[in-house]
């Protein structure tokens, strides 16, 4: 249990030792991305464990530090070492681990400070160390001391302004799963790899100062270009692109009460004919078979009518059929899968995406695997650690 | 090899668009880049930002969609409302996605075009693509074939479903990936249809994973001399982003299709309230507030000047506030509704309450003092579009600064440099290839 296994070739990060002081999904996911590829990630925890260990949901019936699924989600393949900043011995241990580390991931410089370590001092002692700081707004600037949460990161960074319902009496709605933090983690991961490449060439480490706020602010897709160019603001629309003007619904309910996403672009002749043939095959094309509908302009004028017929067409079929039959006919349709659907997905199964991840009691659970496959090397992520499961080389872990 | 007429890396203040030696950690890295649309273009943009010579391969007969999308200065049109005969150099989205890259045009269906591309692949040693599965195979550009051109080649493939499995050929773009991976179902008010995403979130997130995959491959080659194929599945990246809610279903068998899920703007874990998005002064303006601890609750009460309702003992504990969240939200909203969203954010943050204005793109660009101070957005000139703003890299690096040297290439802008100076074709050959539509 624990470390990721390198099963093919040599992973480029497997020789790295990483020290992680993180307890939000932003820093923890950054460490996980390294650990799952075989880096030795030492997760430093205070007595009692990091905040994520105390956050639910928990494995049913086990409301303790070793059974938080919030912790499991972001901490596979790591070592857990408990170090109490109040203890002289623990402070020496952290200094010892850092003296031979390649990378430090840190969310709160004050946590490091409690161990008697300041970033500048550390960097001058270890000019080859890559320090990845991930903070809510960055280490500099007028908002540097502001705090954040996933909701607030998405709000301030502009993502939330694009997400919600057509009905604007309803506030913008936060997309689920800590995505504001995840955006910070993705850029921290890329920046860290850039810093490793730089270090390989020059021997020098560096300070990487990642701002979760900025990571959100540059990830809104069309929203900023719409402001940068036509000076238009996008408006949120139910489960489809926020745009300067309202567009037609793209979410369709099916006979089984589940939804599919399908954005019909009227100007695409091939997609139109594919849909039309499909509707006609089921006797549902009605007057759309009229040659007049072969003209884009006519389709656009009759758009409300077209939309109604499509709504009915999808409503009489179940979502699984609509998804696969639509895709078979070359239409980019997606079923809105719920979590319980994913483990039964034939494609994910055939690709062996879900791993059997061991829990502390030895039982195995499905767990998402890696999103990238390399021919040159392969790794299999390891289990998230129990609190204080590991020791530093120079000392003991005090769980 | 033909004689070049000028040194391609000489500094030339008179022609700032001339390719030059790049700076940054990826200086010297070269990429034959077939990527297009958003997910591919954003992935290779990061490499171009940090010094790689990313040579974007385009086909004049099939313009990259962002070249056609009507995001134009001074002209408000929705995404689907395309100009039937667009100026390929006018699109703002293309400018945004392909800054710092070189651009060439070539018709792969012509054997002479194909020969140029094979030369380019040998020259670069890195090939990137996000076509529908099958396109590269039809061109014979598979990893084993590419290795015959250059044994240490890196071949980065980016697709919705990955290149194996029964649905590898399914068509997808951001919203489809979000739907299939669970990221749309995950988002919305309980008891309503999902609100999902108002953007192609997974075009960006999959792009970032694609960038990381490429950087890992480059780093690996630096360490070992060995190339690799890297295959990234956007759907799998999406599933990997679902977090603890997914594990609650996988480990505890708790269905996600249930009455109280998704949760809108509220949290189930940790137990906390108020946690939501509240109205602010102005039309459709909002502010997000997240109170996690009793200390934060007391601080919020102080900023609100201790209204009578806040003394209600039901609100004294987190459990009580959660149990009466609807009523609490009504009170908080009545306080926020007449206040400026930024003022509320600053007043609350000043005493340690986590809050953020729901900022739109104008706010990010013109109001947000943090983005201004850190220079997150930057400006570059463009021959057709003129000066434009760009979304920069959201981290400051003490050693490895981005090298933002040029806005996006005009269609075929770098044909002479790439085919002539890098690949050694003479001017007459290039003129003939251009005339016959090969480049």
PDB file of N, CA and C in Angstrom, chain A residues 58 60 137 140 143 146-147 155-156 162 165 168 172 174 176 179 186 198 201 204 206-207 209 213-214 219 221-222 224 226 229 236 239 242-243 323-324 327 330 335 337 339-341 347 351 373 375, chain B residues 25 72 77 79 95 161 164 167 170-171 179-180 187 189 193 195 198 200-201 204-205 208 228-229 231 236 241 252 256-257 265 284 296 346 349 352 359 361 368 370 374 376 389 391 396 398-400:
ATOM      1  N   UNK A  58     -17.485  10.502   4.637  1.00  0.00           N
ATOM      2  CA  UNK A  58     -16.623   9.457   5.172  1.00  0.00           C
ATOM      3  C   UNK A  58     -17.093   8.101   4.657  1.00  0.00           C
ATOM      4  N   UNK A  60     -18.833   4.866   5.053  1.00  0.00           N
ATOM      5  CA  UNK A  60     -19.984   4.673   5.935  1.00  0.00           C
ATOM      6  C   UNK A  60     -19.576   3.982   7.231  1.00  0.00           C
ATOM      7  N   UNK A 137      -4.935  33.951  -3.800  1.00  0.00           N
ATOM      8  CA  UNK A 137      -4.825  35.062  -4.749  1.00  0.00           C
ATOM      9  C   UNK A 137      -3.393  35.322  -5.208  1.00  0.00           C
ATOM     10  N   UNK A 140       1.635  38.058  -3.856  1.00  0.00           N
ATOM     11  CA  UNK A 140       1.792  39.514  -3.945  1.00  0.00           C
ATOM     12  C   UNK A 140       0.464  40.124  -4.384  1.00  0.00           C
ATOM     13  N   UNK A 143      -4.756  41.920  -2.988  1.00  0.00           N
ATOM     14  CA  UNK A 143      -5.676  40.926  -2.428  1.00  0.00           C
ATOM     15  C   UNK A 143      -4.925  39.717  -1.877  1.00  0.00           C
ATOM     16  N   UNK A 146      -6.392  37.994   1.136  1.00  0.00           N
ATOM     17  CA  UNK A 146      -7.786  37.533   1.071  1.00  0.00           C
ATOM     18  C   UNK A 146      -7.822  36.006   1.092  1.00  0.00           C
ATOM     19  N   UNK A 147      -8.892  35.495   1.696  1.00  0.00           N
ATOM     20  CA  UNK A 147      -9.046  34.043   1.781  1.00  0.00           C
ATOM     21  C   UNK A 147     -10.036  33.576   0.720  1.00  0.00           C
ATOM     22  N   UNK A 155     -16.420  32.409  -8.041  1.00  0.00           N
ATOM     23  CA  UNK A 155     -17.132  33.691  -8.158  1.00  0.00           C
ATOM     24  C   UNK A 155     -16.181  34.800  -8.586  1.00  0.00           C
ATOM     25  N   UNK A 156     -15.119  34.990  -7.822  1.00  0.00           N
ATOM     26  CA  UNK A 156     -14.203  36.103  -8.092  1.00  0.00           C
ATOM     27  C   UNK A 156     -13.468  35.908  -9.415  1.00  0.00           C
ATOM     28  N   UNK A 162     -20.787  32.636 -15.585  1.00  0.00           N
ATOM     29  CA  UNK A 162     -21.256  31.932 -16.788  1.00  0.00           C
ATOM     30  C   UNK A 162     -22.154  30.742 -16.469  1.00  0.00           C
ATOM     31  N   UNK A 165     -28.815  29.108 -14.521  1.00  0.00           N
ATOM     32  CA  UNK A 165     -30.047  28.841 -15.281  1.00  0.00           C
ATOM     33  C   UNK A 165     -30.447  30.049 -16.137  1.00  0.00           C
ATOM     34  N   UNK A 168     -32.881  34.259 -14.439  1.00  0.00           N
ATOM     35  CA  UNK A 168     -31.863  35.015 -13.708  1.00  0.00           C
ATOM     36  C   UNK A 168     -32.337  35.527 -12.353  1.00  0.00           C
ATOM     37  N   UNK A 172     -26.289  32.670  -9.926  1.00  0.00           N
ATOM     38  CA  UNK A 172     -25.361  31.744 -10.585  1.00  0.00           C
ATOM     39  C   UNK A 172     -25.151  30.519  -9.696  1.00  0.00           C
ATOM     40  N   UNK A 174     -22.899  27.154  -8.599  1.00  0.00           N
ATOM     41  CA  UNK A 174     -21.543  26.587  -8.578  1.00  0.00           C
ATOM     42  C   UNK A 174     -21.517  25.189  -9.185  1.00  0.00           C
ATOM     43  N   UNK A 176     -20.129  21.518  -9.510  1.00  0.00           N
ATOM     44  CA  UNK A 176     -19.668  20.711  -8.382  1.00  0.00           C
ATOM     45  C   UNK A 176     -18.260  20.155  -8.517  1.00  0.00           C
ATOM     46  N   UNK A 179     -14.045  22.588  -8.513  1.00  0.00           N
ATOM     47  CA  UNK A 179     -13.357  22.905  -9.768  1.00  0.00           C
ATOM     48  C   UNK A 179     -12.542  24.199  -9.689  1.00  0.00           C
ATOM     49  N   UNK A 186      -4.237  22.465 -11.680  1.00  0.00           N
ATOM     50  CA  UNK A 186      -3.781  22.166 -13.043  1.00  0.00           C
ATOM     51  C   UNK A 186      -2.629  23.081 -13.449  1.00  0.00           C
ATOM     52  N   UNK A 198      13.327  23.545 -16.428  1.00  0.00           N
ATOM     53  CA  UNK A 198      14.302  24.630 -16.255  1.00  0.00           C
ATOM     54  C   UNK A 198      15.482  24.149 -15.391  1.00  0.00           C
ATOM     55  N   UNK A 201      18.033  22.030 -17.018  1.00  0.00           N
ATOM     56  CA  UNK A 201      18.935  22.729 -17.938  1.00  0.00           C
ATOM     57  C   UNK A 201      19.935  23.620 -17.217  1.00  0.00           C
ATOM     58  N   UNK A 204      19.112  25.313 -11.570  1.00  0.00           N
ATOM     59  CA  UNK A 204      18.480  26.224 -10.612  1.00  0.00           C
ATOM     60  C   UNK A 204      17.025  25.839 -10.336  1.00  0.00           C
ATOM     61  N   UNK A 206      13.375  27.316  -8.359  1.00  0.00           N
ATOM     62  CA  UNK A 206      12.727  28.614  -8.379  1.00  0.00           C
ATOM     63  C   UNK A 206      11.476  28.613  -7.515  1.00  0.00           C
ATOM     64  N   UNK A 207      10.954  29.813  -7.318  1.00  0.00           N
ATOM     65  CA  UNK A 207       9.674  29.959  -6.617  1.00  0.00           C
ATOM     66  C   UNK A 207       8.575  30.129  -7.654  1.00  0.00           C
ATOM     67  N   UNK A 209       4.756  30.927  -7.952  1.00  0.00           N
ATOM     68  CA  UNK A 209       3.711  31.563  -7.136  1.00  0.00           C
ATOM     69  C   UNK A 209       2.381  31.478  -7.889  1.00  0.00           C
ATOM     70  N   UNK A 213      -6.983  32.335  -7.888  1.00  0.00           N
ATOM     71  CA  UNK A 213      -7.844  33.359  -8.497  1.00  0.00           C
ATOM     72  C   UNK A 213      -7.507  33.568  -9.966  1.00  0.00           C
ATOM     73  N   UNK A 214      -6.241  33.740 -10.251  1.00  0.00           N
ATOM     74  CA  UNK A 214      -5.858  33.963 -11.652  1.00  0.00           C
ATOM     75  C   UNK A 214      -6.116  32.729 -12.513  1.00  0.00           C
ATOM     76  N   UNK A 219      -9.600  30.995 -17.325  1.00  0.00           N
ATOM     77  CA  UNK A 219     -10.161  29.720 -17.778  1.00  0.00           C
ATOM     78  C   UNK A 219     -11.635  29.805 -18.169  1.00  0.00           C
ATOM     79  N   UNK A 221     -13.017  30.443 -20.962  1.00  0.00           N
ATOM     80  CA  UNK A 221     -13.224  30.148 -22.381  1.00  0.00           C
ATOM     81  C   UNK A 221     -13.666  31.366 -23.174  1.00  0.00           C
ATOM     82  N   UNK A 222     -14.948  31.471 -23.519  1.00  0.00           N
ATOM     83  CA  UNK A 222     -15.368  32.560 -24.405  1.00  0.00           C
ATOM     84  C   UNK A 222     -15.559  33.888 -23.669  1.00  0.00           C
ATOM     85  N   UNK A 224     -13.916  35.940 -21.558  1.00  0.00           N
ATOM     86  CA  UNK A 224     -12.955  37.034 -21.692  1.00  0.00           C
ATOM     87  C   UNK A 224     -12.775  37.490 -23.142  1.00  0.00           C
ATOM     88  N   UNK A 226     -14.958  37.529 -25.404  1.00  0.00           N
ATOM     89  CA  UNK A 226     -16.146  38.344 -25.721  1.00  0.00           C
ATOM     90  C   UNK A 226     -16.011  39.747 -25.137  1.00  0.00           C
ATOM     91  N   UNK A 229     -12.771  41.576 -27.193  1.00  0.00           N
ATOM     92  CA  UNK A 229     -13.001  41.952 -28.595  1.00  0.00           C
ATOM     93  C   UNK A 229     -14.277  42.780 -28.772  1.00  0.00           C
ATOM     94  N   UNK A 236     -25.481  33.880 -18.463  1.00  0.00           N
ATOM     95  CA  UNK A 236     -25.602  32.441 -18.202  1.00  0.00           C
ATOM     96  C   UNK A 236     -26.915  31.888 -18.770  1.00  0.00           C
ATOM     97  N   UNK A 239     -27.217  25.026 -18.675  1.00  0.00           N
ATOM     98  CA  UNK A 239     -26.424  23.897 -19.161  1.00  0.00           C
ATOM     99  C   UNK A 239     -25.930  24.056 -20.599  1.00  0.00           C
ATOM    100  N   UNK A 242     -22.702  30.242 -21.988  1.00  0.00           N
ATOM    101  CA  UNK A 242     -23.099  31.625 -21.748  1.00  0.00           C
ATOM    102  C   UNK A 242     -22.700  32.428 -22.989  1.00  0.00           C
ATOM    103  N   UNK A 243     -23.594  33.295 -23.417  1.00  0.00           N
ATOM    104  CA  UNK A 243     -23.370  34.047 -24.657  1.00  0.00           C
ATOM    105  C   UNK A 243     -23.923  35.445 -24.476  1.00  0.00           C
ATOM    106  N   UNK A 323     -28.113   8.562 -26.732  1.00  0.00           N
ATOM    107  CA  UNK A 323     -26.664   8.796 -26.725  1.00  0.00           C
ATOM    108  C   UNK A 323     -25.956   7.941 -27.773  1.00  0.00           C
ATOM    109  N   UNK A 324     -26.136   6.631 -27.674  1.00  0.00           N
ATOM    110  CA  UNK A 324     -25.354   5.752 -28.546  1.00  0.00           C
ATOM    111  C   UNK A 324     -25.846   5.776 -29.986  1.00  0.00           C
ATOM    112  N   UNK A 327     -24.684   9.074 -31.522  1.00  0.00           N
ATOM    113  CA  UNK A 327     -23.251   9.013 -31.833  1.00  0.00           C
ATOM    114  C   UNK A 327     -23.007   8.094 -33.038  1.00  0.00           C
ATOM    115  N   UNK A 330     -23.227   9.884 -35.984  1.00  0.00           N
ATOM    116  CA  UNK A 330     -22.249  10.966 -36.152  1.00  0.00           C
ATOM    117  C   UNK A 330     -22.613  12.275 -35.492  1.00  0.00           C
ATOM    118  N   UNK A 335     -24.764  11.845 -23.032  1.00  0.00           N
ATOM    119  CA  UNK A 335     -25.694  11.599 -21.941  1.00  0.00           C
ATOM    120  C   UNK A 335     -25.153  12.232 -20.674  1.00  0.00           C
ATOM    121  N   UNK A 337     -24.298  11.616 -17.575  1.00  0.00           N
ATOM    122  CA  UNK A 337     -24.085  10.487 -16.685  1.00  0.00           C
ATOM    123  C   UNK A 337     -24.076  10.930 -15.227  1.00  0.00           C
ATOM    124  N   UNK A 339     -22.946   9.573 -11.288  1.00  0.00           N
ATOM    125  CA  UNK A 339     -21.728   8.857 -10.876  1.00  0.00           C
ATOM    126  C   UNK A 339     -21.905   7.344 -10.976  1.00  0.00           C
ATOM    127  N   UNK A 340     -23.123   6.865 -10.591  1.00  0.00           N
ATOM    128  CA  UNK A 340     -23.327   5.413 -10.598  1.00  0.00           C
ATOM    129  C   UNK A 340     -23.304   4.841 -12.013  1.00  0.00           C
ATOM    130  N   UNK A 341     -23.481   5.706 -13.020  1.00  0.00           N
ATOM    131  CA  UNK A 341     -23.419   5.221 -14.406  1.00  0.00           C
ATOM    132  C   UNK A 341     -21.982   4.945 -14.848  1.00  0.00           C
ATOM    133  N   UNK A 347     -17.115   1.667 -22.270  1.00  0.00           N
ATOM    134  CA  UNK A 347     -15.858   2.214 -22.787  1.00  0.00           C
ATOM    135  C   UNK A 347     -14.816   2.350 -21.672  1.00  0.00           C
ATOM    136  N   UNK A 351     -11.257   0.213 -21.192  1.00  0.00           N
ATOM    137  CA  UNK A 351      -9.960   0.872 -21.064  1.00  0.00           C
ATOM    138  C   UNK A 351      -9.331   0.657 -19.684  1.00  0.00           C
ATOM    139  N   UNK A 373      -1.976   8.278 -20.925  1.00  0.00           N
ATOM    140  CA  UNK A 373      -1.252   7.005 -21.076  1.00  0.00           C
ATOM    141  C   UNK A 373      -0.002   7.264 -21.902  1.00  0.00           C
ATOM    142  N   UNK A 375       3.417   5.491 -23.714  1.00  0.00           N
ATOM    143  CA  UNK A 375       3.986   4.201 -24.106  1.00  0.00           C
ATOM    144  C   UNK A 375       5.316   3.951 -23.395  1.00  0.00           C
TER     145      UNK A 375
ATOM    146  N   UNK B  25      12.020  28.187 -20.496  1.00  0.00           N
ATOM    147  CA  UNK B  25      12.485  26.818 -20.252  1.00  0.00           C
ATOM    148  C   UNK B  25      12.350  25.907 -21.467  1.00  0.00           C
ATOM    149  N   UNK B  72     -15.457  39.251 -32.800  1.00  0.00           N
ATOM    150  CA  UNK B  72     -14.799  40.347 -33.501  1.00  0.00           C
ATOM    151  C   UNK B  72     -14.868  41.620 -32.687  1.00  0.00           C
ATOM    152  N   UNK B  77     -21.815  39.242 -31.897  1.00  0.00           N
ATOM    153  CA  UNK B  77     -22.577  38.126 -32.475  1.00  0.00           C
ATOM    154  C   UNK B  77     -22.395  36.935 -31.556  1.00  0.00           C
ATOM    155  N   UNK B  79     -21.941  32.911 -30.680  1.00  0.00           N
ATOM    156  CA  UNK B  79     -21.065  31.831 -31.144  1.00  0.00           C
ATOM    157  C   UNK B  79     -21.536  31.172 -32.448  1.00  0.00           C
ATOM    158  N   UNK B  95      -6.932  34.396 -32.139  1.00  0.00           N
ATOM    159  CA  UNK B  95      -5.825  35.205 -31.627  1.00  0.00           C
ATOM    160  C   UNK B  95      -5.485  34.780 -30.200  1.00  0.00           C
ATOM    161  N   UNK B 161     -12.313  10.670 -25.924  1.00  0.00           N
ATOM    162  CA  UNK B 161     -12.503   9.360 -25.290  1.00  0.00           C
ATOM    163  C   UNK B 161     -11.225   8.538 -25.208  1.00  0.00           C
ATOM    164  N   UNK B 164      -8.360   4.151 -27.585  1.00  0.00           N
ATOM    165  CA  UNK B 164      -8.774   2.745 -27.575  1.00  0.00           C
ATOM    166  C   UNK B 164     -10.173   2.670 -26.967  1.00  0.00           C
ATOM    167  N   UNK B 167     -15.841   3.326 -27.693  1.00  0.00           N
ATOM    168  CA  UNK B 167     -16.387   4.641 -28.028  1.00  0.00           C
ATOM    169  C   UNK B 167     -15.303   5.632 -28.450  1.00  0.00           C
ATOM    170  N   UNK B 170     -16.354   8.245 -30.890  1.00  0.00           N
ATOM    171  CA  UNK B 170     -17.477   9.142 -30.619  1.00  0.00           C
ATOM    172  C   UNK B 170     -17.065  10.601 -30.790  1.00  0.00           C
ATOM    173  N   UNK B 171     -18.002  11.389 -31.276  1.00  0.00           N
ATOM    174  CA  UNK B 171     -17.723  12.814 -31.485  1.00  0.00           C
ATOM    175  C   UNK B 171     -17.946  13.571 -30.178  1.00  0.00           C
ATOM    176  N   UNK B 179     -20.843  16.276 -20.056  1.00  0.00           N
ATOM    177  CA  UNK B 179     -22.026  15.446 -19.835  1.00  0.00           C
ATOM    178  C   UNK B 179     -21.619  14.009 -19.513  1.00  0.00           C
ATOM    179  N   UNK B 180     -20.767  13.435 -20.343  1.00  0.00           N
ATOM    180  CA  UNK B 180     -20.446  12.018 -20.238  1.00  0.00           C
ATOM    181  C   UNK B 180     -19.613  11.723 -18.981  1.00  0.00           C
ATOM    182  N   UNK B 187     -23.964  19.409 -11.279  1.00  0.00           N
ATOM    183  CA  UNK B 187     -24.063  20.843 -11.069  1.00  0.00           C
ATOM    184  C   UNK B 187     -25.488  21.331 -11.276  1.00  0.00           C
ATOM    185  N   UNK B 189     -29.375  22.899  -9.044  1.00  0.00           N
ATOM    186  CA  UNK B 189     -30.197  22.897  -7.837  1.00  0.00           C
ATOM    187  C   UNK B 189     -30.870  21.542  -7.690  1.00  0.00           C
ATOM    188  N   UNK B 193     -33.585  20.403 -13.412  1.00  0.00           N
ATOM    189  CA  UNK B 193     -32.628  19.908 -14.400  1.00  0.00           C
ATOM    190  C   UNK B 193     -31.234  20.445 -14.042  1.00  0.00           C
ATOM    191  N   UNK B 195     -27.842  22.434 -14.103  1.00  0.00           N
ATOM    192  CA  UNK B 195     -27.452  23.689 -14.752  1.00  0.00           C
ATOM    193  C   UNK B 195     -26.091  23.541 -15.432  1.00  0.00           C
ATOM    194  N   UNK B 198     -21.585  26.717 -18.124  1.00  0.00           N
ATOM    195  CA  UNK B 198     -21.846  27.733 -19.143  1.00  0.00           C
ATOM    196  C   UNK B 198     -20.645  27.982 -20.031  1.00  0.00           C
ATOM    197  N   UNK B 200     -17.114  25.591 -22.138  1.00  0.00           N
ATOM    198  CA  UNK B 200     -16.453  24.305 -22.357  1.00  0.00           C
ATOM    199  C   UNK B 200     -15.327  24.166 -21.335  1.00  0.00           C
ATOM    200  N   UNK B 201     -15.729  23.942 -20.094  1.00  0.00           N
ATOM    201  CA  UNK B 201     -14.741  23.782 -19.017  1.00  0.00           C
ATOM    202  C   UNK B 201     -13.729  22.696 -19.366  1.00  0.00           C
ATOM    203  N   UNK B 204     -10.814  23.483 -21.566  1.00  0.00           N
ATOM    204  CA  UNK B 204      -9.683  24.062 -20.849  1.00  0.00           C
ATOM    205  C   UNK B 204      -8.998  23.034 -19.957  1.00  0.00           C
ATOM    206  N   UNK B 205      -9.759  22.350 -19.125  1.00  0.00           N
ATOM    207  CA  UNK B 205      -9.109  21.426 -18.189  1.00  0.00           C
ATOM    208  C   UNK B 205      -8.403  20.287 -18.931  1.00  0.00           C
ATOM    209  N   UNK B 208      -5.209  21.594 -20.184  1.00  0.00           N
ATOM    210  CA  UNK B 208      -4.148  21.707 -19.181  1.00  0.00           C
ATOM    211  C   UNK B 208      -3.510  20.338 -18.920  1.00  0.00           C
ATOM    212  N   UNK B 228       8.042   9.166 -26.669  1.00  0.00           N
ATOM    213  CA  UNK B 228       6.854   8.441 -26.198  1.00  0.00           C
ATOM    214  C   UNK B 228       5.626   8.904 -26.962  1.00  0.00           C
ATOM    215  N   UNK B 229       4.637   8.052 -26.995  1.00  0.00           N
ATOM    216  CA  UNK B 229       3.303   8.504 -27.373  1.00  0.00           C
ATOM    217  C   UNK B 229       2.578   8.852 -26.078  1.00  0.00           C
ATOM    218  N   UNK B 231      -1.366   9.680 -24.818  1.00  0.00           N
ATOM    219  CA  UNK B 231      -2.765   9.659 -25.241  1.00  0.00           C
ATOM    220  C   UNK B 231      -3.595  10.165 -24.059  1.00  0.00           C
ATOM    221  N   UNK B 236     -11.847  10.943 -19.302  1.00  0.00           N
ATOM    222  CA  UNK B 236     -11.188  10.408 -18.110  1.00  0.00           C
ATOM    223  C   UNK B 236     -10.618  11.518 -17.242  1.00  0.00           C
ATOM    224  N   UNK B 241     -11.833  14.603 -12.033  1.00  0.00           N
ATOM    225  CA  UNK B 241     -12.065  15.893 -11.381  1.00  0.00           C
ATOM    226  C   UNK B 241     -13.332  15.901 -10.518  1.00  0.00           C
ATOM    227  N   UNK B 252     -19.468   4.058  -0.990  1.00  0.00           N
ATOM    228  CA  UNK B 252     -20.613   3.893  -0.080  1.00  0.00           C
ATOM    229  C   UNK B 252     -21.895   3.456  -0.794  1.00  0.00           C
ATOM    230  N   UNK B 256     -26.047   9.041  -6.755  1.00  0.00           N
ATOM    231  CA  UNK B 256     -26.010  10.495  -6.946  1.00  0.00           C
ATOM    232  C   UNK B 256     -27.344  10.997  -7.508  1.00  0.00           C
ATOM    233  N   UNK B 257     -28.132  10.082  -8.099  1.00  0.00           N
ATOM    234  CA  UNK B 257     -29.507  10.470  -8.465  1.00  0.00           C
ATOM    235  C   UNK B 257     -30.363  10.369  -7.216  1.00  0.00           C
ATOM    236  N   UNK B 265     -25.647  25.840  -4.465  1.00  0.00           N
ATOM    237  CA  UNK B 265     -24.467  26.520  -3.919  1.00  0.00           C
ATOM    238  C   UNK B 265     -24.152  26.124  -2.481  1.00  0.00           C
ATOM    239  N   UNK B 284     -28.761  41.790 -11.978  1.00  0.00           N
ATOM    240  CA  UNK B 284     -28.067  40.509 -12.103  1.00  0.00           C
ATOM    241  C   UNK B 284     -26.631  40.576 -11.575  1.00  0.00           C
ATOM    242  N   UNK B 296     -16.166  33.219  12.060  1.00  0.00           N
ATOM    243  CA  UNK B 296     -16.510  33.921  10.816  1.00  0.00           C
ATOM    244  C   UNK B 296     -17.963  34.417  10.868  1.00  0.00           C
ATOM    245  N   UNK B 346     -14.877  43.305  -0.093  1.00  0.00           N
ATOM    246  CA  UNK B 346     -13.744  43.912   0.627  1.00  0.00           C
ATOM    247  C   UNK B 346     -14.043  44.040   2.123  1.00  0.00           C
ATOM    248  N   UNK B 349     -13.841  40.426   3.581  1.00  0.00           N
ATOM    249  CA  UNK B 349     -12.467  39.894   3.574  1.00  0.00           C
ATOM    250  C   UNK B 349     -11.603  40.633   4.593  1.00  0.00           C
ATOM    251  N   UNK B 352     -11.811  38.829   7.729  1.00  0.00           N
ATOM    252  CA  UNK B 352     -11.598  37.385   7.722  1.00  0.00           C
ATOM    253  C   UNK B 352     -12.784  36.531   7.310  1.00  0.00           C
ATOM    254  N   UNK B 359     -17.657  38.109 -10.352  1.00  0.00           N
ATOM    255  CA  UNK B 359     -17.109  39.055 -11.328  1.00  0.00           C
ATOM    256  C   UNK B 359     -17.406  38.593 -12.752  1.00  0.00           C
ATOM    257  N   UNK B 361     -16.457  39.499 -16.986  1.00  0.00           N
ATOM    258  CA  UNK B 361     -15.177  39.742 -17.659  1.00  0.00           C
ATOM    259  C   UNK B 361     -14.786  41.219 -17.647  1.00  0.00           C
ATOM    260  N   UNK B 368     -10.747  44.524 -11.154  1.00  0.00           N
ATOM    261  CA  UNK B 368      -9.997  43.618 -10.287  1.00  0.00           C
ATOM    262  C   UNK B 368      -8.560  44.117 -10.080  1.00  0.00           C
ATOM    263  N   UNK B 370      -6.261  42.969  -8.169  1.00  0.00           N
ATOM    264  CA  UNK B 370      -5.276  41.896  -8.057  1.00  0.00           C
ATOM    265  C   UNK B 370      -4.751  41.493  -9.440  1.00  0.00           C
ATOM    266  N   UNK B 374      -0.906  42.054 -10.728  1.00  0.00           N
ATOM    267  CA  UNK B 374      -0.067  40.902 -11.097  1.00  0.00           C
ATOM    268  C   UNK B 374       0.096  40.753 -12.601  1.00  0.00           C
ATOM    269  N   UNK B 376      -1.945  39.766 -14.920  1.00  0.00           N
ATOM    270  CA  UNK B 376      -2.456  38.488 -15.442  1.00  0.00           C
ATOM    271  C   UNK B 376      -2.839  38.607 -16.915  1.00  0.00           C
ATOM    272  N   UNK B 389      -6.204  42.289 -25.726  1.00  0.00           N
ATOM    273  CA  UNK B 389      -5.803  41.734 -24.440  1.00  0.00           C
ATOM    274  C   UNK B 389      -5.741  40.212 -24.530  1.00  0.00           C
ATOM    275  N   UNK B 391      -5.186  36.452 -22.039  1.00  0.00           N
ATOM    276  CA  UNK B 391      -5.157  35.825 -20.717  1.00  0.00           C
ATOM    277  C   UNK B 391      -3.789  35.187 -20.529  1.00  0.00           C
ATOM    278  N   UNK B 396       3.335  33.368 -11.115  1.00  0.00           N
ATOM    279  CA  UNK B 396       4.584  34.094 -11.333  1.00  0.00           C
ATOM    280  C   UNK B 396       5.728  33.166 -10.993  1.00  0.00           C
ATOM    281  N   UNK B 398       9.882  32.695 -10.639  1.00  0.00           N
ATOM    282  CA  UNK B 398      11.040  33.556 -10.416  1.00  0.00           C
ATOM    283  C   UNK B 398      12.112  33.382 -11.489  1.00  0.00           C
ATOM    284  N   UNK B 399      12.127  32.235 -12.157  1.00  0.00           N
ATOM    285  CA  UNK B 399      13.172  31.990 -13.162  1.00  0.00           C
ATOM    286  C   UNK B 399      12.634  31.859 -14.590  1.00  0.00           C
ATOM    287  N   UNK B 400      11.424  31.383 -14.712  1.00  0.00           N
ATOM    288  CA  UNK B 400      10.922  30.972 -16.037  1.00  0.00           C
ATOM    289  C   UNK B 400       9.758  31.846 -16.484  1.00  0.00           C
TER     290      UNK B 400
END
